[in-house]
Amino acid sequence: MDKLMNNHWFMKIIALLLAFMLYLSVTLEETGSSSSPFNSSSSSGSTSNEETQTIQDVPVTAYFDDEKYIVSGLPETVDITLKGSKSDIKLQRDVKVYANLENLKPGNHQVKLHDNIDDGLSVEIDPKTVQVTIEQKVSKKFPLEVSLASDQIKSGYVAGTPSVSPKSVVVTGGKSQIESISSVKALVEEDDADSTIKQQAKVVAFDRNLNKLNVDTNPEFVQVNIPIKRESKSVPLKFEASGTPSEGVKVTSIEPQTKEAVIYGDEDALKSVNEISEIPVDVSDIRGTETVEVNVPLPEGIKRVSPESVKVKVNTSEGSTKEEEAKEDEKETVEKESTEPEETTTEEEEKEQEKEEEETNLTRTISGVSLSIGGQSNSFLYQMLTPSNGTISISATGPKNTVQSLSAEDISASVSASGYEAGTYTLPISVSGPSGVQVTPNTSTAKVEITAKEEEEPPPEEEEEEQQGEQTTNYEQQQEQNPANSE
């Protein structure tokens, strides 16, 4: 053995064998287990290291003149299947798919999708072709609406008139999209609102079927301000008997289990209703004591009343006849006549009666009272939206003679716009009248629109007059300096 180890030919052969084994080891590591004919998934005739790989959700880019045209129908992403050697597939780091639309005119087109994959790989794009529509880009200005659903407001509250800034937006999209726009709205995101809403709202365009349209708006967000007010109040309920009781039956009392109801409506409607009276209770078939359920009527201008019905206890008595009731009425009449003082016709009593009549209060409605806007600024223009004719009606209460002689010119009515910027506002109305007379407007608020004035350039005539004045002054100065010329 020592002789073999000392033989240099033997050592060279051993070194050659080791080098060959190392080469096989490296080669097997590079090709992997797929180099084995038993684990190969490649088809017949293909190399042993070929594989298939699918890349999903590859973004699609369109090349076209986006300043002139709008493209629709192009998918946002596609799937790509690559076939080839592992090493080539691993080299594909930045895979892209695109559609070249630069030479296409407006209309519908069947377009093939392209990729940036090396030619050494087989590539399948899903889908391979797409149907696209190219339209001319159009921009149009639309008025802006505020979208706030009733279920976004807390129960018992109501939204006032919203204000939005700016009041209009420019919408850009394909010609067919712009023509299909039915409304452009600022979408308010709120839930159970019970106080004034102030937020940046997203602008969205809708077609006539309320489908959102994929268009651009400028600006994308707008400032929205919506006042939220309480829309309910409690009012007393008053009932009265209706129908004809049975013979010999007399209604002695009507006792409701619920004496108040909550009414819901806008501010003006709530102010006009102070009670729900004359609620009929049918007593036609009632004997003794019965409890019936009565529906609560809805006053004019009121949206809802709670509860919608109440239980009422009706008490009756029996035994009195029509003859007895007639005798009781006759007895009451005789007693009333016996207690009335005798009439006197003396001059003093007549004067006292006239004085009492003068001092008796009278309530009268006066219409056509002019409504003015106070607190105006020179930087804005003011317009009365409601009442549109700029006049209101008032109720005047006071001494009879004074109230009877009142006219619309004797009443002052105004709203104050002091401190308000451009926008539309609902302002309270203030009224005043002669001393001793109480005046109340039948409408508590007025709607006023405030717009900023545009800067005006001086009229051409004024500029010409200024230039002529300067020329005259210069001529006079020259004459004073050279009196010889004037001679």
Steps between C-alpha positions, in 0.01 A plus 500: 500500500786732576643429157171601331485819699851584398426433130430836331286341225269354757458838670424670166225248426347556847506878449332465158221288650439752778484787250243312288283427803509867601390600148205260515399636838493860378310408183233308690454791743438748212254284310318387817279203537325577168809368320392157601285338228261375766412846645484696174168681430610624158342375178674258258784657308551791745802564716499356849509846679195654325206611717170696489423794728188725521523861618166646612368857512757660270404870448401608149628830360344683205700729277288781350459879505328537837462877452259447209342159553337277763535118479251259656473119493866433572550256793708624791692170532552172310663161566818386316620141455874452425657182359874442472812427699510578868796727461326709230178526703693609810653785301153655433494747787287788362219350292281753315192481277390787280260601222622734228209730406697796367398457134133421565214745443190544721267200486490132599812289439616140553848544650780247553696513827881494488770409752867571567604133546818370329455305177650189658180439698152399390245756626121471528298807614149448636312672340713540190274757328250749645220722369567868577314823428690820421310826548587865476564652842232758598478734801175659621394705802219359719314643802572314821241334724548377857401138564384430857244223563237530773632184670834678552329745740414411857133443572329821609730724293477649152756641257485868410600655169852376413776725367788375285817667379556515210145480366602338170772265374658416166453137390735344242440173316400340173236677294238227560572502874456877530174485303366229735559701819172566682637652820827577678488465877719555803465180704479571873632224728312531829300280736240609759580869452356724773712813448624713210699297243825653373721276286687446173267294279599296193345606167336221296313515166187285444296404196118499495497150654720622789800300377839650586697614197876456465585864427736760644372799699676824580509544792476143625389608851287799608414666832146421624312673784158362606311637804324229701204609713256328730181425310255410777310642794227391743147641471183435706217283366137615530205272429130556438201272469368421153197309382161478675479317835226242549166629631519572868883493502703809584881532467634628832876499431776400255829406665802422274771275641758702302462877515795601279651392168832567328472656153774497234549750217703795380556807716217712354246218528592434864456868588152508347367206705452550875239229563302228326141584581151379411609137474169318445396216732201301371255455792205366297496149649657567838309425827644527845880522496703377204860541379543551128805551279506824301733592212692827540460713184803646324495885504577684177874516425587234761678188374437261789332482839581267788302321627280454196206387717406532869252330731216716628266425791140612433259536797122523443190517716144382430149608618463854374246549220475762232210670687711526816793642304265756341370601845858534630593721203187714559588530868856609420366762259259643759772512765736674260241760406418566866864561586569741211490868607251733341626702209546872555523763233653785690769709329760400760444128441521551123835680542627220724398243238685696229809520722488123564473437128804718438700317764397157369792323328471391137710259295527569127705358213679756281648383169740664256759604761830568323793282613844662477856359531714680756873483570599494133863523387621681188697187402190284448168490316185402693187330364183401686410144395204446733265673526557561129289817492688651796189545714354316799184499710497583871254462787443822697343493848412816696234764568211460259508852354877495458513158334212581264684804367830318440637456146795309355709822497471524881685168547877453464631152406859400424766228512864562592772373260785657696811280519384245240725398209385382154238224518131431563367556852173471690481810722252589779252782435477793743191724505399814691187711510336793681526529876247287684450262206650153500600386148596144405607382150293215358826371346793480740789472250607618154750348257768735366769432237828691530744514206836674467518802270728481197761776469387754242732687267446876472272598208681614184330839521661573838845406366453733202391785729808447719728504193332816366540666842871417506545639145320824595718544808819447297387754237423764763843450659669550161305823440607636838867424427489654145263798511640624167353205320157580632527856365 
